[in-house]
XYZ file of C-alpha atoms in Angstrom:
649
model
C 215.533 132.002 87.751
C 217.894 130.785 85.446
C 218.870 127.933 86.605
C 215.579 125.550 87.030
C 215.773 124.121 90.458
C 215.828 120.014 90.208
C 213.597 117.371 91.862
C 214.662 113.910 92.647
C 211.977 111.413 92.141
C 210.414 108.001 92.743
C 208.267 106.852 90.992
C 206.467 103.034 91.820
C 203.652 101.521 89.577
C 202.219 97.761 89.014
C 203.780 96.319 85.877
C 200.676 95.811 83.918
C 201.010 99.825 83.588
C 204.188 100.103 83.207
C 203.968 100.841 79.384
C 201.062 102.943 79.837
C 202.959 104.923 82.134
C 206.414 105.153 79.971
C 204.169 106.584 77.000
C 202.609 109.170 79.837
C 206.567 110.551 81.083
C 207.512 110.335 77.192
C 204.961 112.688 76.243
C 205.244 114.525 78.888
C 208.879 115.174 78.052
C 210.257 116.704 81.452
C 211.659 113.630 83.110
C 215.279 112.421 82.967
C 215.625 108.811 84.036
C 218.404 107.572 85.894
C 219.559 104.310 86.246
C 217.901 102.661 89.450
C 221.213 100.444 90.117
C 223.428 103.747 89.888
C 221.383 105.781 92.167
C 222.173 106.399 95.759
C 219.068 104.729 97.052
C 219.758 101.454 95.946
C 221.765 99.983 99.004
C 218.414 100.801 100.620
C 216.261 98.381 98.101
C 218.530 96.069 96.290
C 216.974 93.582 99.476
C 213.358 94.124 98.198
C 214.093 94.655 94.998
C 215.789 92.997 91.339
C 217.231 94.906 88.498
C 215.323 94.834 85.618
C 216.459 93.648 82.248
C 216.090 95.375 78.594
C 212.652 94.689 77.154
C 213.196 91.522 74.770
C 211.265 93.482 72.556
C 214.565 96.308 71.782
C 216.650 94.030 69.563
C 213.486 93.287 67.722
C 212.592 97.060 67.303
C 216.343 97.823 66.640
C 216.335 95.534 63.971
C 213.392 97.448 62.095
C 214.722 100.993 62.526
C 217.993 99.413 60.755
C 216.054 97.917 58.327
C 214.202 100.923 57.834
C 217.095 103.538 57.446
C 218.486 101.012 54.988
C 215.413 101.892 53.112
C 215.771 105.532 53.562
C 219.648 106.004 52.636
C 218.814 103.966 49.775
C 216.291 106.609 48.536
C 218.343 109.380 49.870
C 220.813 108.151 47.242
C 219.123 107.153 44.073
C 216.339 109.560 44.764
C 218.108 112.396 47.017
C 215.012 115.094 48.561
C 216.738 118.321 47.725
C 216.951 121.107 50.466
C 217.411 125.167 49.514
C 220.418 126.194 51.282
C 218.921 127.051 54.752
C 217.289 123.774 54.929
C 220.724 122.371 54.822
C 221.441 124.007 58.240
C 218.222 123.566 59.680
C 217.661 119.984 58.513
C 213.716 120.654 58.308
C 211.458 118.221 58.435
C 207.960 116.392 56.742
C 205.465 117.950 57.617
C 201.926 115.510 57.867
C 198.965 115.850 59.440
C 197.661 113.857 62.886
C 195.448 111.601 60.489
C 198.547 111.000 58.700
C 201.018 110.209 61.178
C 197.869 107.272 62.671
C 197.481 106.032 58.681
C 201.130 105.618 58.262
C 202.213 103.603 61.523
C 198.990 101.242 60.767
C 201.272 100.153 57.512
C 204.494 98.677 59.767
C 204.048 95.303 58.552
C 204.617 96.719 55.087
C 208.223 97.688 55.804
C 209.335 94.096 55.366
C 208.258 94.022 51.440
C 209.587 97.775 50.797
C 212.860 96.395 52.696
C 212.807 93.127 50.557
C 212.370 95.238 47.706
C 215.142 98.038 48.046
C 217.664 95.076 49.094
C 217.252 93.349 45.901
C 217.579 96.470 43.933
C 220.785 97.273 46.304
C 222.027 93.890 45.512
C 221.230 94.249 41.398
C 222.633 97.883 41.343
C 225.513 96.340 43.102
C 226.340 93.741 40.776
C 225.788 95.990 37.743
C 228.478 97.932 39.426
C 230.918 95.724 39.738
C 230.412 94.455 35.707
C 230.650 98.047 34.819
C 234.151 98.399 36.748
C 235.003 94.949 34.825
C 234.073 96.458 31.699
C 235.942 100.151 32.221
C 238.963 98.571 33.343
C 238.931 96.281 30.491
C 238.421 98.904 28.055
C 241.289 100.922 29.436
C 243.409 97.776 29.518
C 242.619 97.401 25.774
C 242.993 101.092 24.463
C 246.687 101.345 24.194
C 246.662 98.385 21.241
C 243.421 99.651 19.573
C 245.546 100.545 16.918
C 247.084 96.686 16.466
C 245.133 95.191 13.671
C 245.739 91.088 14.499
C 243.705 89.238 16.698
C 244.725 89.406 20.018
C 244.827 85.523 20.061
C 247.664 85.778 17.231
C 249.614 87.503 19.649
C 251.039 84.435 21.524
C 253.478 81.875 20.775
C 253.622 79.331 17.727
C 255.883 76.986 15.877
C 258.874 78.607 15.199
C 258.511 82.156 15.980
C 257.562 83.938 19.591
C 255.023 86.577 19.643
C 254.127 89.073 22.194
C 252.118 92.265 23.193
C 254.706 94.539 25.744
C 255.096 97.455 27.917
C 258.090 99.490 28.761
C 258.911 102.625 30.287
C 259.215 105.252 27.299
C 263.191 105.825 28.357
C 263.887 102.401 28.213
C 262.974 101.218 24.851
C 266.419 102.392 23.292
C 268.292 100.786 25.400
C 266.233 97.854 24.961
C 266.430 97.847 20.917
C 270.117 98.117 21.185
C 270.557 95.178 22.871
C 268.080 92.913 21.243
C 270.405 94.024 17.962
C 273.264 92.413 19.915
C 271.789 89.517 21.229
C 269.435 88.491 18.262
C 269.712 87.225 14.736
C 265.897 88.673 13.925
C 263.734 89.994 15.161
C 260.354 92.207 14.783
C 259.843 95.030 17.357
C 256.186 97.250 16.029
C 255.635 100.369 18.726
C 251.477 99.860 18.615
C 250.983 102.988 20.503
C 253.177 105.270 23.211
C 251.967 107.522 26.006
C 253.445 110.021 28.390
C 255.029 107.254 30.332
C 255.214 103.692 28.423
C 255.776 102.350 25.126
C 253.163 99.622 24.042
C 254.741 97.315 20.879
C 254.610 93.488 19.248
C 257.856 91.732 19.396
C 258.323 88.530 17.059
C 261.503 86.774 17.353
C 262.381 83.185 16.292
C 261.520 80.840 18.738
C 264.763 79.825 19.983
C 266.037 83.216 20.604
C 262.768 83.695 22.986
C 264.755 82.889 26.411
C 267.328 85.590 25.536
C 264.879 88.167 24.592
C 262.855 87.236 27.937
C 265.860 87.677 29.772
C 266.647 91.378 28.346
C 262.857 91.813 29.029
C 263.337 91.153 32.588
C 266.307 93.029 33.247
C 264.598 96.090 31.742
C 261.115 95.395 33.666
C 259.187 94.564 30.208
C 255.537 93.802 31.036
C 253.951 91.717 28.692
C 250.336 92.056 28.182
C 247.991 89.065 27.768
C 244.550 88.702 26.977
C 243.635 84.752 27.045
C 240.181 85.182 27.377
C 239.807 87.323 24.101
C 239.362 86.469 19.937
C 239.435 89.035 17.581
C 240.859 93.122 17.670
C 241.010 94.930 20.312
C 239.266 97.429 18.568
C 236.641 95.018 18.072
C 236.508 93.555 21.778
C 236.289 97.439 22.478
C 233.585 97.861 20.662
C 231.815 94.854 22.139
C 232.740 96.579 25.937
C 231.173 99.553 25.118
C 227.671 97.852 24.047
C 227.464 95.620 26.928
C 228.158 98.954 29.437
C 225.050 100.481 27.328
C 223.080 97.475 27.824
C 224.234 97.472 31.848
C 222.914 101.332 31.929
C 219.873 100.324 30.678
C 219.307 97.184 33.120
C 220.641 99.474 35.542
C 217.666 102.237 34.859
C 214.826 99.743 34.238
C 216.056 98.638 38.288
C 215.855 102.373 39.321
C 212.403 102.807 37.626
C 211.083 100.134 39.628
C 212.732 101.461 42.820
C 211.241 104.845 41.795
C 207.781 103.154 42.356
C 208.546 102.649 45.744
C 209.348 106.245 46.312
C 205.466 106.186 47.765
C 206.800 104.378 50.576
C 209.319 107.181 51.358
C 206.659 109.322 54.073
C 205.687 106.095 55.259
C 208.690 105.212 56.303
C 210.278 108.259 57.446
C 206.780 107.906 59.763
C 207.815 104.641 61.062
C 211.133 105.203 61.738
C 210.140 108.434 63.980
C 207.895 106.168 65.797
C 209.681 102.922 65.852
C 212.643 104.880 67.284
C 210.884 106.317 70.260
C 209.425 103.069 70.707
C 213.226 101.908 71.065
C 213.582 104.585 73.781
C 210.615 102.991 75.731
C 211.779 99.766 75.185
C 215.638 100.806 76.235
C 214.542 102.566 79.427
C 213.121 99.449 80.703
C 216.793 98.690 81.433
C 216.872 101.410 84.223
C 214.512 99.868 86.360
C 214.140 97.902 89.043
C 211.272 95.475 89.858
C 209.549 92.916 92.098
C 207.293 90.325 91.061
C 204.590 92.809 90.265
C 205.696 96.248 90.990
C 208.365 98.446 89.316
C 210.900 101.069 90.238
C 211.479 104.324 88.341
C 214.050 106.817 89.334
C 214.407 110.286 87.501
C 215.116 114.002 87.750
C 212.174 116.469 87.360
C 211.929 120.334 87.045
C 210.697 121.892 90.330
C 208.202 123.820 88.485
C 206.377 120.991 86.332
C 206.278 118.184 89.636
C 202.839 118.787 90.165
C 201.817 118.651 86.502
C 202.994 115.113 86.376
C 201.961 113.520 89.996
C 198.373 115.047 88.444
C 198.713 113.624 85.238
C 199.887 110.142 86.307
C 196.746 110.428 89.201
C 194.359 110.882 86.153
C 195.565 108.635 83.818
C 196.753 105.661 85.852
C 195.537 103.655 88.696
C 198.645 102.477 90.894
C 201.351 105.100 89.789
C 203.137 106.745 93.046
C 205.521 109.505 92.721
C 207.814 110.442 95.655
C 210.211 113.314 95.451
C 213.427 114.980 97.413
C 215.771 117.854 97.069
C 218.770 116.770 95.433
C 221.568 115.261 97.851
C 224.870 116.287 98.893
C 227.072 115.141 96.203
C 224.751 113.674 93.469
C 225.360 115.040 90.069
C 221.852 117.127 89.209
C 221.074 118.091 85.974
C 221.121 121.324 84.989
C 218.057 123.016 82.643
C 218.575 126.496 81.524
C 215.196 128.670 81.395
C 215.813 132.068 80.880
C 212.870 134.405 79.657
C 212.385 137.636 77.861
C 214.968 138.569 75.436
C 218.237 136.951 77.296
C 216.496 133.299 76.179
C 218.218 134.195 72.739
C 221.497 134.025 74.132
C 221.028 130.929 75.636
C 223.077 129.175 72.855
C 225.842 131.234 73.306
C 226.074 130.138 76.834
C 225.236 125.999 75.697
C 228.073 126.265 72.749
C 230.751 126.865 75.701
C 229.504 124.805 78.552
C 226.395 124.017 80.340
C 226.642 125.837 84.149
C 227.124 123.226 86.933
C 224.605 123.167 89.145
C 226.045 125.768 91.731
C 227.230 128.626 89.505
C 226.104 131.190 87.806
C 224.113 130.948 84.524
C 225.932 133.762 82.630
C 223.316 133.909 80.407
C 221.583 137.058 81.392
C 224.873 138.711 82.202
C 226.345 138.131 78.836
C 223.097 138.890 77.174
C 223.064 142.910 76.586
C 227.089 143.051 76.085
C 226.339 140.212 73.214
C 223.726 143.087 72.084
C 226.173 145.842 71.873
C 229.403 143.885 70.630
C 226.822 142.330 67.369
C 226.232 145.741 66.834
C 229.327 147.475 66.966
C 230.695 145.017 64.754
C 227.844 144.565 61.932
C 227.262 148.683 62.449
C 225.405 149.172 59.130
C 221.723 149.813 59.386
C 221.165 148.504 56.128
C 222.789 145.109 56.728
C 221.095 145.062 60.367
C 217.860 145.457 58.478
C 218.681 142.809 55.824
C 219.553 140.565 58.612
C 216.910 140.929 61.149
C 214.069 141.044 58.204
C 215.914 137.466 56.937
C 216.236 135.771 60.094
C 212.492 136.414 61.199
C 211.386 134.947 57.791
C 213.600 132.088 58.566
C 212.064 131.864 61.939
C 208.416 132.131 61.151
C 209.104 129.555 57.917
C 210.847 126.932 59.709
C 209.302 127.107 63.012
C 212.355 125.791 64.692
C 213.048 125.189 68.206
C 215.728 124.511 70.684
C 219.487 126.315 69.770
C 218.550 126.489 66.236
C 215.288 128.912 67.301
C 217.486 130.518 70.088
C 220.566 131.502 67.144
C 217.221 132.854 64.996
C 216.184 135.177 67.661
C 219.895 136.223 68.071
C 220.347 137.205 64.639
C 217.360 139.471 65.136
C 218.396 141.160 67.805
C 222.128 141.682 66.427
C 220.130 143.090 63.278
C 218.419 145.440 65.457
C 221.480 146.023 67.158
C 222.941 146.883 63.903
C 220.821 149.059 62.427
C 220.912 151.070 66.183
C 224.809 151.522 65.422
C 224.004 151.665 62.143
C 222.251 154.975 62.112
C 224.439 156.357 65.367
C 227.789 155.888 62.796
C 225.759 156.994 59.795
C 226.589 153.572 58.226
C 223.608 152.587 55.431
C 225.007 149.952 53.056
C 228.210 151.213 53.339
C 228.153 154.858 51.712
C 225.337 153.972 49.354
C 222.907 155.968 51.867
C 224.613 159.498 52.296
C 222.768 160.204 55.739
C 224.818 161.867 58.548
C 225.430 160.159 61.632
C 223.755 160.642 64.671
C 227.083 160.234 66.403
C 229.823 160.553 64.450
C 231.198 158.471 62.074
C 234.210 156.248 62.986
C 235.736 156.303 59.579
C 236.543 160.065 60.018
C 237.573 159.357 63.964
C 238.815 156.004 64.500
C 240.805 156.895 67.312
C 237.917 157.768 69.359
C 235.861 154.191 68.638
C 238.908 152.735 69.345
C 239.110 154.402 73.040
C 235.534 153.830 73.501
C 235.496 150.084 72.685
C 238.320 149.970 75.320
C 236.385 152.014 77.489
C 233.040 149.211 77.266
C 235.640 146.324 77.183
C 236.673 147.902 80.451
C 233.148 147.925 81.858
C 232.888 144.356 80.313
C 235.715 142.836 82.207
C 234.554 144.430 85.553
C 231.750 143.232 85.317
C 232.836 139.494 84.561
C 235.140 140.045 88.044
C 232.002 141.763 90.061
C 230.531 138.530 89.461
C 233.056 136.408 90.504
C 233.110 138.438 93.838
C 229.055 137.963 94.064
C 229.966 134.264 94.075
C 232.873 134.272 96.752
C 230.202 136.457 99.190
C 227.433 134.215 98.050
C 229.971 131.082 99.072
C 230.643 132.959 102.494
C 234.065 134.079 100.821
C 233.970 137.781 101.567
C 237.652 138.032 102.209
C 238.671 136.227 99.122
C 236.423 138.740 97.457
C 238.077 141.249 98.174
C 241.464 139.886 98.100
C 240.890 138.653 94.615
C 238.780 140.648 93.186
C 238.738 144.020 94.925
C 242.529 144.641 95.045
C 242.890 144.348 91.403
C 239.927 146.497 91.060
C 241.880 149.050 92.934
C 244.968 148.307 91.189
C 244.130 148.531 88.014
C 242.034 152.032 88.193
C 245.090 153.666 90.019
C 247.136 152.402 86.607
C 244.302 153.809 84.470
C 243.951 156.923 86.354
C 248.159 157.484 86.153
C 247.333 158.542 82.669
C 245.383 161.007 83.022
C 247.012 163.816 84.629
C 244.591 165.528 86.356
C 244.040 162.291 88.658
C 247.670 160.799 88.422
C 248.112 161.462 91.886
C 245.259 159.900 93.380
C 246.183 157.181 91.015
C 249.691 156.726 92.199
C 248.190 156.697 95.262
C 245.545 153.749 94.440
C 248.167 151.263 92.468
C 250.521 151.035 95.139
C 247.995 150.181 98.048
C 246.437 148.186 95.069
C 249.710 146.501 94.463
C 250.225 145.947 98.376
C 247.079 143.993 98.542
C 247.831 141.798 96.003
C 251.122 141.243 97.563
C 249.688 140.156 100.854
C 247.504 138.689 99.878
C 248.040 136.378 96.660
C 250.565 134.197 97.928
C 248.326 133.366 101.244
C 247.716 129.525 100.018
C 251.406 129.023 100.167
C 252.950 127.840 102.687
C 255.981 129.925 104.434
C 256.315 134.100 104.386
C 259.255 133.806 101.529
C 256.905 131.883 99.142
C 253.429 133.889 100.127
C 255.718 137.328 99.366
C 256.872 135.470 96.043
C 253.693 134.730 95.058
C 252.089 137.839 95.680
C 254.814 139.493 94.236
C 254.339 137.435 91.152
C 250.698 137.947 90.689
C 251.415 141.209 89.953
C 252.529 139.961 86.580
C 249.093 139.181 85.900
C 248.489 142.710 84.900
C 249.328 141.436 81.186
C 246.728 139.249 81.095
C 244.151 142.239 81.590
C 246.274 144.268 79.330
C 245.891 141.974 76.818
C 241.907 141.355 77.721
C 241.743 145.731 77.100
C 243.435 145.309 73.991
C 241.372 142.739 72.735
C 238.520 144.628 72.238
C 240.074 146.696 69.519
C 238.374 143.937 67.096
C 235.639 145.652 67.706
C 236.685 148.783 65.847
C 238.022 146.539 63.253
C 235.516 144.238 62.474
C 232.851 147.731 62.273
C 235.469 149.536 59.991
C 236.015 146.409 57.880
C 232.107 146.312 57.337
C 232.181 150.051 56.178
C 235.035 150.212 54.063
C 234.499 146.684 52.239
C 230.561 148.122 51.536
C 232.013 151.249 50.377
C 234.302 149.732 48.117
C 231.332 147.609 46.528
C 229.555 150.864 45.838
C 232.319 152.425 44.022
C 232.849 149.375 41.911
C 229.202 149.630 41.075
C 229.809 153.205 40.188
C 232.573 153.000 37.860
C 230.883 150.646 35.567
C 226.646 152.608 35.938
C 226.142 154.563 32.627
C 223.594 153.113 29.727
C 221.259 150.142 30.739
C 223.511 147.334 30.362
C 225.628 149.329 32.641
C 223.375 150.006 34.953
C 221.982 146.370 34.867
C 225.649 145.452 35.679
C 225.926 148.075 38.435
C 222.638 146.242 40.086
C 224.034 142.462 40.172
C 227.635 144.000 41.604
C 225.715 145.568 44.516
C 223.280 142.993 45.139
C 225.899 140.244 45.252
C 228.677 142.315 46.574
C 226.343 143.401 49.653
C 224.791 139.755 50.230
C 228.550 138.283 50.352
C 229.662 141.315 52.555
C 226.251 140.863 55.116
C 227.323 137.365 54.559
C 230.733 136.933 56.077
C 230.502 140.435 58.176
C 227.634 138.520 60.081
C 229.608 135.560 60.597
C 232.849 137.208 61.417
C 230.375 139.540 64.255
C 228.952 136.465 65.918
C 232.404 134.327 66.150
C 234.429 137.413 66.948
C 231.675 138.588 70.010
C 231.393 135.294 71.432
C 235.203 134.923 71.473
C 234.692 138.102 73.558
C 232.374 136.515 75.789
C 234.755 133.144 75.918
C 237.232 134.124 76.586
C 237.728 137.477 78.381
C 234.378 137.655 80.401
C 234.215 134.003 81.019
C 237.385 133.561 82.368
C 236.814 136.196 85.307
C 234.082 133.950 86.592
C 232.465 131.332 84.848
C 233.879 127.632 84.772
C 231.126 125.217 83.509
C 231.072 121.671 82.803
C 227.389 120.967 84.477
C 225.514 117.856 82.941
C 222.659 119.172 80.682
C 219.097 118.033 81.525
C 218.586 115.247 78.667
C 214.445 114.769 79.181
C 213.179 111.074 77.876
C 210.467 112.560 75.618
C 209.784 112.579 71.862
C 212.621 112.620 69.072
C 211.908 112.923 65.803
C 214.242 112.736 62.852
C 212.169 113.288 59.827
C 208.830 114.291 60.524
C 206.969 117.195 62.100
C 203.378 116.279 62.866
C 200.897 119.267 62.664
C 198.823 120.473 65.293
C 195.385 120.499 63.564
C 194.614 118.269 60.124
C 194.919 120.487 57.061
């Protein structure tokens, strides 16, 4: 079954076990709480009963975990733990032992000092930053007058004479000498340095001539550059810059040495954090209760299958917890848990990346499961690259040890692999060309008309199946009518079109659209209201036949995506060839196959998996499938960093 079937339940306990029995569901990890106060039930106990606050104990634990990722992005950043490229999809984890995991969460009170520590760092690092932006920007500030040998402090005004640094836009500084020439009696204009943009010069006039020179300075956007704070050259203050940022780099790694020392800490923490975090949960779900003086509430959702494990463990391991259960009301929104076995489990996250089923339908799941098989391998159809890819994935698998979607997509890539190298060795595909073995079948390279007809032809099977379904669920809804208005006259319909091309059968087929037709005439406007507009409509649905065109046609990517696989393989094994001959050569003609083959397994794989599931989207979904259920969201363990072993190494 699918779809697990869904227990409502009630659980009451005294309040001095109330934590006890929190840690007991948590571990247990097959029990969605629910909000007491939300629930349907609660007009019947809201007189006996009061909400029940947060746990005063959650801002306090929230506070930690914050101080504790501080801690960890801190590392993360100075000290980054590096992860090979699968690791950066798979996010693995620490791995410690039980004896571990106890050792580290007995050192919690030793997250304030590594906390206190990493935020003075933070805060030293910080200001070191901000004095080496200071510096830099100073530095560039000073390089376009490196070359101007007077003290900067010379550069201002004195006596009788005014003296300046400037800037001006390189186009303007002709215009600018020309009318100094006709505005002053003397002057002194030295171009210090120039740029692709500005001019940077030292402009000494007499004193009394200053305001007119200002003025053509401001009319011509002149910026004068000041340094008040500065004695000597600017090649000299330059210099001094430069050995102050060397001294900053080295306060700056005596800091990070120190941090480095706390690196220790790092398991530790990542430890605490796991744990502190599901001791938020606890703390959270306190929230959802409801109490009286000395009893408590719980309300929650429970798989069918797994309600007697839990009454029995909460019997052995607690003296006043009471469960009470019921089938799921009329109206209430159940959670849905998918639970599919054998092979079709796999193809579970195709179905959770669209939608989770609501609660009613159909999980298409197992439905989708041996098309998914076929399409992967129709598309990847190399038996070398399905043998690359299945041999990979179960390394991946048995390395990582990874659950949920990320195990499900593993054991998907397997069986498209072994799909592959099926369709591989039926099309006589083996890395491309590289493998001259003859197909079992034929090979569509030679033939691509005929793939082409039978990919329509399984595309046809595909879609009829998607609308068989959706006529299963009218029946099963005590819709047989609309199942065969809906469903059954475009069955007929659209085999009398199919069998009009084929001459033999064009008869019967003539035959078969038009009573086809008529049905969906009658019978596709019958929500409307009036014979004109239920004739309309009908009349109108006929139009629809595009859509299933265009679902047929669709499936040619299947034929593409196989031929593109074949004939981009190929063409890496006749680049290899052309440049074998003599051992460099040959050494050459190794790394162009290897890498040409690992980027073609690479995007073929990709380009299978996105291209089949927008099969299964979109033209088998549509014929039956709607989703939008509410997945089942257990409260059980989470962790984020670590991965505690079963048995102590």
């Amino acid at each position: 079954m699918p779809i697990i079937e869904m227990k409502k339940v009630f659980l009451l306990g005294h309040r001095q076990e109330r934590e006890e029995i929190f840690s007991i569901l948590q571990q247990f990890g097959n029990v969605q709480l629910t909000d007491v106060k939300s629930g349907s039930s609660w007009d019947e106990f809201k007189s006996i009963l009061d909400p029940e606050q947060a746990d005063s104990k959650t801002a306090e634990t929230d506070s930690t975990l914050s101080e504790i990722k501080f801690c960890l992005e801190f590392f993360q950043r100075h000290f980054p733990i590096r992860k090979n490229f699968v690791q950066q999809f798979t996010g693995a984890k620490l791995e410690i032992t039980s004896s571990d995991y106890i050792n580290h969460i007995s050192r919690l009170e030793e997250i304030n000092m590594v906390h206190s520590a990493c935020r003075k760092a933070e805060d030293e690092l910080a200001h070191l930053r901000n004095e080496e932006t200071q510096h830099n920007s100073l530095i560039e500030e000073l390089k376009p007058w490196e070359n101007f040998k007077l003290p900067l402090e010379e550069a201002s005004d004195g006596s009788h004479v005014s003296k300046g640094l400037y800037t001006v836009a390189a186009d303007q500084i002709e215009t600018i000498i020309n009318m100094l020439n006709e505005s002053l009696y003397a002057y002194i204009l030295d171009e210090i340095s120039e740029d692709s943009e500005y001019i940077y010069f030292f402009f000494v006039c007499l004193l009394e001539e200053a305001v007119i020179a200002r003025e053509i300075f401001k009319e011509k956007t002149v910026s004068l550059a000041a340094f008040p704070s500065l004695k000597g050259t600017a090649a000299d203050n330059m210099k001094n810059v430069k050995i102050e940022l060397e001294n900053l780099v080295e306060k700056r790694n005596v800091i990070l040495t120190e941090v480095e020392k706390l690196l220790e800490y790092r398991p530790m923490l990542m430890t605490c954090y796991d744990f502190m975090f599901n001791e938020y949960q606890k703390h959270e779900a306190v929230g959802n209760l409801a109490r009286t003086e000395n009893s408590f509430l719980l309300e929650g959702w429970v798989p069918a299958p797994v309600l007697d494990d839990l009454e029995n463990l909460l019997a052995g391991k607690t003296e006043t917890a009471v469960i009470a259960s019921r089938d799921p009301e009329y109206g209430e929104e159940v959670p849905v848990l998918l639970h599919n076995s054998g092979p079709a489990e796999a193809y579970e996250v195709v179905t959770k990346l669209y939608s989770t089923p609501r609660k009613k339908e159909l999980d298409p799941t197992p439905f989708l499961a041996p098309f998914f098989f076929i399409f992967f391998g129709i598309c990847l159809s190399d038996a070398g690259y399905g043998f690359v890819l299945a041999l990979l994935a179960l390394f991946i698998s048995r390395k990582l040890r990874l659950t949920g979607m990320g195990g499900q997509l593993l054991k998907l890539l397997i069986y498209g692999g072994i799909s592959s190298i099926v369709f591989g060795v039926l099309l006589g595909s083996y890395f491309g060309d590289l493998l001259k073995l003859p197909p079992l079948w034929f090979n569509p390279l030679d033939d691509p008309m005929r793939m082409l007809f039978y990919c329509f032809g399984i595309g046809l099977i595909h879609l009829y199946f998607g609308m068989s379904l959706q006529a299963y669920r009218n029946i099963k809804a005590g819709q047989s009518m609309s199942a065969i208005f809906d469903q059954g006259f475009w069955f007929i319909f659209l085999n009398g079109l199919i069998l009009l091309l084929i001459p033999e059968f064009s008869a019967a087929g003539r035959w078969l659209a038009i009573g086809g037709a008529a049905g969906l005439i009658l019978t596709q406007g019958r929500a409307q209201q009036g014979i004109i507009k239920k004739f309309l409509s009908g009349l109108l649905s006929l139009y629809n036949v595009t859509g299933y065109l265009s679902d047929v046609l669709s499936y040619s990517r299947l034929l593409a995506l196989g031929l593109a696989t074949g004939v981009i393989a190929s063409a890496i094994n006749s680049m290899g060839g052309m440049i074998s001959g003599g051992i460099i050569g040959t050494i050459i003609m190794a790394i162009v196959l290897f890498g040409g083959h690992i980027f073609n397994i690479i995007i073929s794989t990709l380009g299978s998996y996105v291209h089949t599931s927008r099969l299964q989207y979109i033209e088998f979904f549509s014929k039956f499938f709607e989703g939008g259920g509410k997945a089942f969201q257990p409260f059980g363990i989470k962790n984020s960093y670590i991965e505690v072993a079963n048995t102590d190494k």
